[in-house]
Amino acid sequence: MRLPLPASAPAACRAALLAGCALLAGCAAPPVPVLPDAVPAAWTHAPAAPAAAAPDLRRWWQAFGDARLDALVDEALRQNLTLAQAESRLRQARLLSERADTAYRPSLSASVRTVQDVQAVDSYLHASLDATWELGLFGARESAGRIARATLANADAAVQAARVSLVAEVVRQAVEWRAAERQTATLDRLAALDTQALALADVRLRTRIAAPDERLQLQARAAQTEAQRAEAVQAADRAAQALALLTGRFAPDPGWNGGAPLQAPAAGIAALPADLLRTRPDVRQAEAAVLKAAGEAGLARAELYPRIALGGSYLYARNLTQNRRYLTDQIPVIGPLIDIPLFDWGRRQAQAAMRGEALNEALLAYRQAVLEGVADTETALSALAQQQARAARLDEAAGALRQRRASQQALQRQGLASDYDLLGADRALVLAEADRASADTQRALAFVALYKALGGAPLPAVPSSLAEAPQ
């Protein structure tokens, strides 16, 4: 702001006013740098025409349409201990932020002590009352406020990150658990077919239709099926125990058993790349890191200037040995306190330069966080599309195998094919259906990864991020 000066004003007054304006300008903290927000205009792998509206980022798991899954997520959000720890750290940060400017508020202290003179003849009682007010000029107070806001914003984003990871992990483990149970049922069907094949192979051996090597091959295949079943049971147990841990339990709830495999809804995405700048927790944490680095750079810059404070003290002294006091023993003092950096100027300059470079590093980390968010989302969108294409091809394969099985049944009724031939067609069809179920599972996992990449989770009712807008 410019202050008009009359032409008749003395040169000394004009110079003093200009110096005062320069001093006031230097009292402000340097502005927070503008955050780079360059992102793609649209997603490369976004579906061209989604069959349904994209789920809400805050409750995206409800798109699966499974009440048991919704209850699991709600229980985890209430009982998870990792999330509770993050929320505790946020409360701690809030308590500290309420007193972040204590160093720049007037302080009052009192002390009482006894001292002896240098000759050890008399003892004195000293009672003092001291008051100090650090003004926090040259941007020191504002910079300290930025650091406090950044610390609180980082803790807030850390809670959001814990929510995002928790919800995504609960849904992922639920998908894998039900997929493992489905795989176990499929392997049971294969085991039953292998048992029938072994029985028919024994008949073929007795009638000398088959060679002994044929039964050995069937026996090895049956053993492999049993081994795969053991892996599927282990995967189901592992997922169930993981869900128990996520919900703060020692063991899985028996009520979690059962349920149809979770099917991902039709692909759809309403969020734009720019939305990552306000929803993805690591981007919010990177933004808080920039604000903190700017505050630390401002404090280092303020250290280059004199530290100015207002202070006052009152000292009362009484001679305890002679039990008397004098007027000269009551000493009031009031006035400004000025701390001027002299001999450590080089160290302070180096500290300011280092903090400036740390601010540049924080800006680079922010850009990296945005790039990683875009890459994670594009990867998940691509996986969704590829698994959808895979499922379509596997549907065609299963349809062809069903036709083949129908043909085998027709030949069997006409006496042109044996039960042994029909078992082969049945086994091929079961394997094709298992591949199709695997594609559904991978697509559901890609759906989970997509909304985790977008920062999807319940958001706080009242945003507590106090990061100031870039200037």
Coordinates of C-alpha atoms in Angstrom, one line a residue:
M1 CA 0.0 0.0 0.0
R2 CA 1.3 3.5 -0.9
L3 CA 1.1 6.4 1.5
P4 CA 1.0 9.8 -0.1
L5 CA 3.5 12.3 1.2
P6 CA 3.2 16.0 0.7
A7 CA 6.0 17.6 -1.3
S8 CA 6.8 19.9 1.7
A9 CA 7.5 17.0 4.0
P10 CA 11.1 17.1 5.3
A11 CA 13.4 14.6 3.6
A12 CA 14.2 13.0 7.0
C13 CA 10.5 12.3 7.7
R14 CA 10.0 10.8 4.2
A15 CA 13.0 8.6 4.7
A16 CA 11.8 7.5 8.2
L17 CA 8.3 6.7 6.8
L18 CA 9.7 4.7 3.9
A19 CA 12.0 2.8 6.3
G20 CA 9.0 2.0 8.5
C21 CA 7.0 0.7 5.5
A22 CA 9.9 -1.5 4.6
L23 CA 10.1 -2.8 8.2
L24 CA 6.4 -3.6 8.2
A25 CA 6.8 -5.4 4.9
G26 CA 9.6 -7.4 6.3
C27 CA 7.6 -8.4 9.3
A28 CA 5.3 -10.6 7.1
A29 CA 6.2 -14.2 6.5
P30 CA 7.0 -15.2 2.9
P31 CA 4.0 -16.5 1.0
V32 CA 3.3 -20.2 0.6
P33 CA 4.3 -21.3 -2.9
V34 CA 1.5 -22.2 -5.3
L35 CA 1.1 -26.0 -5.4
P36 CA 1.6 -27.6 -8.8
D37 CA -1.8 -28.9 -10.0
A38 CA -1.0 -30.2 -13.5
V39 CA -3.0 -33.5 -14.0
P40 CA -4.4 -35.1 -17.1
A41 CA -7.7 -33.8 -18.3
A42 CA -9.4 -37.2 -18.3
W43 CA -8.6 -40.9 -17.4
T44 CA -7.0 -42.8 -20.3
H45 CA -8.6 -46.1 -19.3
A46 CA -12.0 -44.8 -18.2
P47 CA -14.9 -46.8 -19.5
A48 CA -16.5 -45.1 -22.6
A49 CA -20.1 -45.7 -21.5
P50 CA -20.5 -47.1 -18.0
A51 CA -23.5 -49.3 -17.5
A52 CA -24.3 -47.7 -14.2
A53 CA -23.4 -44.5 -12.3
A54 CA -20.1 -44.5 -10.5
P55 CA -20.4 -45.3 -6.7
D56 CA -20.0 -42.5 -4.2
L57 CA -16.4 -42.3 -3.0
R58 CA -17.6 -42.2 0.6
R59 CA -19.6 -45.4 0.5
W60 CA -18.3 -47.1 -2.6
W61 CA -18.3 -50.7 -1.1
Q62 CA -22.1 -50.6 -0.9
A63 CA -22.1 -50.9 -4.7
F64 CA -21.5 -54.6 -4.1
G65 CA -25.0 -54.8 -2.7
D66 CA -24.0 -57.2 0.1
A67 CA -25.4 -56.5 3.6
R68 CA -22.8 -58.7 5.3
L69 CA -20.0 -56.7 3.7
D70 CA -21.6 -53.4 4.8
A71 CA -21.8 -54.7 8.3
L72 CA -18.2 -55.9 8.2
V73 CA -16.9 -52.5 7.1
D74 CA -19.0 -50.6 9.7
E75 CA -17.7 -52.9 12.4
A76 CA -14.1 -52.4 11.3
L77 CA -14.5 -48.6 11.3
R78 CA -15.7 -48.8 14.9
Q79 CA -13.3 -51.4 16.3
N80 CA -10.1 -51.3 14.3
L81 CA -7.2 -50.5 16.6
T82 CA -4.9 -49.0 13.9
L83 CA -7.5 -46.5 13.0
A84 CA -8.1 -45.8 16.7
Q85 CA -4.4 -45.0 17.1
A86 CA -4.5 -42.6 14.2
E87 CA -7.5 -40.9 15.6
S88 CA -5.7 -40.6 19.0
R89 CA -2.8 -38.9 17.3
L90 CA -5.2 -36.5 15.6
R91 CA -6.6 -35.6 19.0
Q92 CA -3.1 -35.1 20.3
A93 CA -2.3 -32.8 17.4
R94 CA -5.5 -30.8 18.0
L95 CA -4.6 -30.3 21.7
L96 CA -1.1 -29.0 20.8
S97 CA -2.4 -26.8 18.0
E98 CA -4.6 -24.9 20.5
R99 CA -1.5 -23.7 22.2
A100 CA 0.8 -23.4 19.1
D101 CA 1.2 -19.6 19.6
T102 CA 2.0 -19.8 23.3
A103 CA 5.6 -18.6 22.7
Y104 CA 4.2 -15.4 21.2
R105 CA 1.8 -14.6 24.0
P106 CA 2.6 -12.5 27.1
S107 CA 4.0 -14.7 29.9
L108 CA 4.3 -14.0 33.6
S109 CA 6.6 -15.8 36.0
A110 CA 7.5 -15.4 39.7
S111 CA 10.4 -16.7 41.7
V112 CA 11.7 -16.6 45.3
R113 CA 15.2 -17.6 46.3
T114 CA 17.9 -16.9 48.9
V115 CA 21.4 -15.8 47.9
Q116 CA 24.6 -14.8 49.8
D117 CA 26.9 -12.0 49.0
V118 CA 30.4 -12.7 47.8
Q119 CA 31.9 -12.3 51.3
A120 CA 29.4 -14.8 52.7
V121 CA 28.5 -12.3 55.4
D122 CA 24.9 -11.5 54.7
S123 CA 22.1 -13.6 53.2
Y124 CA 19.3 -12.1 51.1
L125 CA 15.8 -13.1 50.1
H126 CA 15.1 -12.3 46.4
A127 CA 11.6 -12.2 45.1
S128 CA 11.1 -11.4 41.5
L129 CA 8.2 -11.0 39.1
D130 CA 9.0 -11.1 35.4
A131 CA 6.8 -10.5 32.3
T132 CA 7.8 -11.1 28.7
W133 CA 6.0 -10.7 25.4
E134 CA 7.8 -12.1 22.4
L135 CA 6.3 -10.2 19.4
G136 CA 7.2 -12.7 16.7
L137 CA 8.1 -10.1 14.1
F138 CA 9.5 -10.7 10.7
G139 CA 7.0 -13.5 10.0
A140 CA 8.0 -15.7 13.0
R141 CA 4.6 -15.9 14.5
E142 CA 2.8 -16.5 11.2
S143 CA 5.4 -19.2 10.3
A144 CA 4.9 -20.9 13.6
G145 CA 1.1 -20.9 12.9
R146 CA 1.7 -22.5 9.5
I147 CA 3.7 -25.3 11.1
A148 CA 0.9 -25.9 13.7
R149 CA -1.7 -26.0 10.9
A150 CA 0.4 -28.3 8.8
T151 CA 0.9 -30.7 11.7
L152 CA -2.8 -30.8 12.3
A153 CA -3.6 -31.2 8.6
N154 CA -1.1 -34.1 8.4
A155 CA -2.7 -35.9 11.3
D156 CA -6.1 -35.4 9.8
A157 CA -4.9 -36.8 6.5
A158 CA -3.3 -39.7 8.3
V159 CA -6.6 -40.6 9.8
Q160 CA -8.2 -40.5 6.4
A161 CA -5.4 -42.7 5.0
A162 CA -6.0 -45.2 7.8
R163 CA -9.7 -45.2 6.9
V164 CA -9.0 -45.7 3.2
S165 CA -6.6 -48.6 3.8
L166 CA -8.9 -50.2 6.4
V167 CA -12.0 -50.2 4.2
A168 CA -10.1 -51.4 1.1
E169 CA -8.4 -54.2 3.1
V170 CA -11.7 -55.3 4.6
V171 CA -13.4 -55.5 1.2
R172 CA -10.3 -57.2 -0.3
Q173 CA -10.2 -59.9 2.4
A174 CA -13.9 -60.4 2.1
V175 CA -13.6 -60.9 -1.7
E176 CA -10.7 -63.3 -1.3
W177 CA -12.4 -65.3 1.5
R178 CA -15.6 -65.9 -0.5
A179 CA -13.5 -66.6 -3.6
A180 CA -11.5 -69.2 -1.6
E181 CA -14.7 -70.8 -0.3
R182 CA -16.0 -70.9 -3.9
Q183 CA -12.8 -72.4 -5.1
T184 CA -13.0 -75.1 -2.3
A185 CA -16.5 -76.0 -3.5
T186 CA -15.2 -76.2 -7.1
L187 CA -12.3 -78.5 -6.1
D188 CA -14.8 -80.7 -4.2
R189 CA -16.6 -81.1 -7.5
L190 CA -13.4 -82.0 -9.2
A191 CA -12.5 -84.4 -6.5
A192 CA -15.8 -86.2 -7.0
L193 CA -15.2 -86.4 -10.7
D194 CA -11.7 -87.7 -10.1
T195 CA -13.1 -90.4 -7.8
Q196 CA -15.6 -91.5 -10.5
A197 CA -12.8 -91.5 -13.1
L198 CA -10.6 -93.7 -10.9
A199 CA -13.5 -96.2 -10.4
L200 CA -14.1 -96.3 -14.2
A201 CA -10.4 -96.7 -14.8
D202 CA -10.4 -99.8 -12.6
V203 CA -13.1 -101.2 -14.7
R204 CA -11.3 -100.4 -17.9
L205 CA -8.1 -102.0 -16.5
R206 CA -10.0 -105.2 -15.6
T207 CA -11.5 -105.4 -19.1
R208 CA -8.1 -104.6 -20.6
I209 CA -9.5 -101.5 -22.3
A210 CA -7.0 -99.1 -20.7
A211 CA -3.3 -99.3 -19.9
P212 CA -2.0 -99.2 -16.3
D213 CA -0.4 -95.8 -17.0
E214 CA -3.9 -94.3 -17.5
R215 CA -4.8 -95.0 -13.9
L216 CA -1.5 -93.6 -12.6
Q217 CA -2.2 -90.4 -14.4
L218 CA -5.7 -90.2 -12.9
Q219 CA -4.3 -90.9 -9.5
A220 CA -1.8 -88.1 -9.8
R221 CA -4.5 -85.7 -11.0
A222 CA -6.6 -86.6 -8.0
A223 CA -3.7 -85.9 -5.6
Q224 CA -3.1 -82.5 -7.3
T225 CA -6.8 -81.6 -6.8
E226 CA -6.5 -82.5 -3.1
A227 CA -3.4 -80.4 -2.8
Q228 CA -5.1 -77.4 -4.4
R229 CA -8.0 -77.8 -2.1
A230 CA -5.7 -77.6 0.9
E231 CA -4.3 -74.3 -0.5
A232 CA -7.9 -73.0 -1.0
V233 CA -8.9 -73.9 2.6
Q234 CA -5.7 -72.2 3.9
A235 CA -6.5 -69.1 1.8
A236 CA -10.0 -68.9 3.3
D237 CA -8.7 -69.3 6.9
R238 CA -6.1 -66.6 6.3
A239 CA -8.7 -64.2 4.9
A240 CA -11.0 -64.9 7.8
Q241 CA -8.3 -64.3 10.4
A242 CA -7.3 -61.1 8.6
L243 CA -10.9 -59.9 8.9
A244 CA -10.9 -60.7 12.6
L245 CA -7.7 -58.7 13.1
L246 CA -9.2 -55.8 11.1
T247 CA -12.3 -55.8 13.3
G248 CA -10.4 -56.0 16.6
R249 CA -11.3 -59.6 17.3
F250 CA -9.3 -62.7 18.3
A251 CA -11.2 -65.0 16.0
P252 CA -13.6 -64.7 13.1
D253 CA -17.3 -64.4 13.8
P254 CA -19.1 -67.7 12.8
G255 CA -21.8 -65.5 11.4
W256 CA -19.4 -64.4 8.6
N257 CA -19.4 -67.8 7.0
G258 CA -21.3 -68.3 3.8
G259 CA -22.5 -65.7 1.4
A260 CA -22.3 -65.5 -2.4
P261 CA -19.1 -64.4 -4.1
L262 CA -18.8 -60.7 -4.3
Q263 CA -19.3 -59.4 -7.8
A264 CA -17.9 -56.0 -8.8
P265 CA -20.6 -53.7 -10.2
A266 CA -20.5 -52.3 -13.7
A267 CA -17.4 -50.1 -14.3
G268 CA -18.0 -46.4 -13.8
I269 CA -16.0 -43.5 -12.5
A270 CA -17.3 -40.0 -11.9
A271 CA -14.1 -38.6 -10.3
L272 CA -11.8 -36.6 -12.5
P273 CA -8.0 -36.6 -12.1
A274 CA -8.1 -33.2 -10.4
D275 CA -10.3 -34.7 -7.6
L276 CA -7.2 -36.6 -6.4
L277 CA -5.9 -33.2 -5.1
R278 CA -8.7 -33.1 -2.5
T279 CA -9.5 -36.8 -1.8
R280 CA -6.4 -38.9 -1.9
P281 CA -4.8 -38.9 1.6
D282 CA -1.2 -39.0 0.5
V283 CA -1.7 -35.9 -1.6
R284 CA -3.2 -34.1 1.4
Q285 CA -0.3 -35.2 3.5
A286 CA 2.1 -33.9 0.8
E287 CA 0.2 -30.6 0.8
A288 CA 0.6 -30.4 4.6
A289 CA 4.3 -31.1 4.2
V290 CA 4.6 -28.1 1.8
L291 CA 2.9 -25.9 4.3
K292 CA 5.1 -27.1 7.1
A293 CA 8.3 -26.6 5.0
A294 CA 7.1 -23.1 4.2
G295 CA 6.6 -22.4 7.9
E296 CA 10.1 -23.7 8.8
A297 CA 11.6 -21.6 6.0
G298 CA 9.8 -18.6 7.4
L299 CA 11.1 -19.2 10.8
A300 CA 14.7 -19.6 9.5
R301 CA 14.3 -16.3 7.6
A302 CA 13.0 -14.6 10.7
E303 CA 16.1 -15.7 12.6
L304 CA 18.1 -13.5 10.3
Y305 CA 16.5 -10.4 11.9
P306 CA 16.7 -9.1 15.4
R307 CA 14.3 -10.7 17.9
I308 CA 12.3 -8.0 19.6
A309 CA 10.3 -8.6 22.8
L310 CA 8.7 -6.4 25.5
G311 CA 9.7 -7.2 29.0
G312 CA 9.4 -6.0 32.6
S313 CA 10.6 -7.2 35.9
Y314 CA 10.3 -6.3 39.6
L315 CA 12.9 -7.4 42.1
Y316 CA 12.4 -7.3 45.9
A317 CA 15.4 -7.9 48.1
R318 CA 15.6 -8.3 51.9
N319 CA 18.7 -8.8 54.1
L320 CA 17.9 -11.8 56.1
T321 CA 21.0 -11.6 58.3
Q322 CA 20.3 -8.0 59.4
N323 CA 16.5 -8.3 59.0
R324 CA 16.1 -5.1 57.1
R325 CA 15.6 -3.8 53.6
Y326 CA 16.4 -0.6 51.7
L327 CA 14.6 1.4 49.0
T328 CA 17.4 0.5 46.6
D329 CA 16.5 -3.1 47.1
Q330 CA 13.3 -2.7 45.1
I331 CA 14.2 -2.5 41.4
P332 CA 11.5 -2.2 38.8
V333 CA 12.6 -2.6 35.1
I334 CA 10.5 -2.3 31.9
G335 CA 11.5 -1.9 28.3
P336 CA 12.1 -3.6 25.0
L337 CA 14.4 -6.6 24.7
I338 CA 16.4 -6.8 21.4
D339 CA 18.4 -9.9 20.5
I340 CA 20.6 -9.1 17.4
P341 CA 22.4 -12.0 15.6
L342 CA 26.0 -11.2 15.2
F343 CA 28.6 -13.9 15.5
D344 CA 26.4 -16.8 14.3
W345 CA 25.2 -15.0 11.2
G346 CA 26.8 -17.5 8.8
R347 CA 25.1 -20.4 10.6
R348 CA 21.7 -18.7 10.4
Q349 CA 22.1 -17.9 6.7
A350 CA 23.0 -21.6 6.0
Q351 CA 19.9 -22.6 8.0
A352 CA 17.7 -20.3 5.9
A353 CA 19.2 -21.6 2.7
M354 CA 18.7 -25.2 3.8
R355 CA 15.1 -24.6 4.7
G356 CA 14.5 -23.0 1.3
E357 CA 15.8 -26.1 -0.3
A358 CA 13.7 -28.3 1.9
L359 CA 10.6 -26.4 0.7
N360 CA 11.6 -27.2 -2.9
E361 CA 11.9 -30.8 -1.9
A362 CA 8.4 -30.7 -0.4
L363 CA 7.0 -29.3 -3.7
L364 CA 8.7 -32.1 -5.6
A365 CA 7.2 -34.7 -3.2
Y366 CA 3.8 -33.2 -3.7
R367 CA 4.2 -33.6 -7.5
Q368 CA 5.3 -37.2 -7.0
A369 CA 2.2 -37.9 -4.8
V370 CA -0.1 -36.6 -7.6
L371 CA 1.8 -38.7 -10.2
E372 CA 1.5 -41.8 -8.1
G373 CA -2.2 -41.2 -7.6
V374 CA -2.8 -40.9 -11.3
A375 CA -0.7 -44.0 -12.0
D376 CA -2.5 -46.1 -9.4
T377 CA -5.9 -45.1 -10.7
E378 CA -5.0 -45.8 -14.3
T379 CA -3.6 -49.2 -13.4
A380 CA -6.8 -50.1 -11.6
L381 CA -9.0 -48.9 -14.5
S382 CA -6.9 -50.9 -16.9
A383 CA -7.2 -54.0 -14.7
L384 CA -11.0 -53.6 -14.6
A385 CA -11.2 -53.4 -18.4
Q386 CA -8.9 -56.4 -18.9
Q387 CA -10.6 -58.6 -16.4
Q388 CA -14.0 -57.7 -18.0
A389 CA -12.6 -58.7 -21.4
R390 CA -11.2 -61.9 -19.9
A391 CA -14.5 -62.7 -18.4
A392 CA -16.2 -62.3 -21.7
R393 CA -13.8 -64.7 -23.4
L394 CA -14.2 -67.2 -20.6
D395 CA -17.9 -67.0 -21.0
E396 CA -17.5 -68.0 -24.7
A397 CA -15.2 -70.9 -23.7
A398 CA -17.7 -72.1 -21.1
G399 CA -20.5 -71.9 -23.6
A400 CA -18.5 -74.0 -26.1
L401 CA -17.8 -76.6 -23.4
R402 CA -21.4 -76.8 -22.4
Q403 CA -22.3 -77.5 -26.0
R404 CA -19.5 -80.2 -26.1
R405 CA -20.9 -81.8 -22.9
A406 CA -24.5 -81.8 -24.4
S407 CA -23.0 -83.5 -27.5
Q408 CA -21.3 -86.1 -25.3
Q409 CA -24.6 -86.7 -23.4
A410 CA -26.4 -87.3 -26.8
L411 CA -23.7 -89.7 -27.9
Q412 CA -23.9 -91.5 -24.6
R413 CA -27.7 -92.0 -24.9
Q414 CA -27.1 -93.5 -28.4
G415 CA -24.4 -95.8 -27.0
L416 CA -21.6 -94.0 -29.0
A417 CA -19.8 -92.5 -26.0
S418 CA -19.0 -93.9 -22.5
D419 CA -19.4 -92.5 -19.0
Y420 CA -15.7 -92.1 -19.0
D421 CA -15.9 -89.7 -22.0
L422 CA -18.7 -87.7 -20.3
L423 CA -16.5 -87.3 -17.2
G424 CA -13.8 -85.6 -19.3
A425 CA -16.4 -83.1 -20.6
D426 CA -17.7 -82.5 -17.1
R427 CA -14.2 -81.8 -15.8
A428 CA -13.3 -79.4 -18.6
L429 CA -16.5 -77.5 -17.9
V430 CA -15.8 -77.2 -14.2
L431 CA -12.3 -75.9 -14.9
A432 CA -13.7 -73.3 -17.3
E433 CA -16.2 -72.2 -14.7
A434 CA -13.4 -71.9 -12.2
D435 CA -11.4 -69.7 -14.5
R436 CA -14.5 -67.6 -15.0
A437 CA -14.9 -67.2 -11.2
S438 CA -11.2 -66.2 -11.0
A439 CA -11.8 -63.4 -13.5
D440 CA -14.7 -62.2 -11.4
T441 CA -12.5 -62.2 -8.3
Q442 CA -9.7 -60.3 -10.0
R443 CA -12.2 -57.8 -11.3
A444 CA -13.6 -57.3 -7.8
L445 CA -10.1 -56.7 -6.5
A446 CA -9.4 -54.2 -9.3
F447 CA -12.6 -52.4 -8.3
V448 CA -11.3 -52.2 -4.7
A449 CA -7.9 -51.0 -5.9
L450 CA -9.6 -48.3 -8.0
Y451 CA -11.5 -46.7 -5.1
K452 CA -8.5 -47.0 -2.8
A453 CA -6.5 -45.1 -5.4
L454 CA -9.2 -42.5 -5.6
G455 CA -9.0 -42.0 -1.8
G456 CA -12.5 -43.5 -1.1
A457 CA -13.5 -43.9 2.5
P458 CA -15.8 -42.1 5.0
L459 CA -14.7 -38.6 5.4
P460 CA -14.8 -36.6 8.7
A461 CA -18.1 -35.0 9.4
V462 CA -16.4 -31.6 9.8
P463 CA -13.1 -31.2 7.8
S464 CA -10.4 -30.4 10.2
S465 CA -7.6 -29.7 7.8
L466 CA -6.4 -26.2 8.5
A467 CA -3.9 -25.9 5.6
E468 CA -4.2 -22.4 4.2
A469 CA -4.8 -21.9 0.6
P470 CA -1.8 -21.3 -1.6
Q471 CA -1.1 -17.6 -2.2

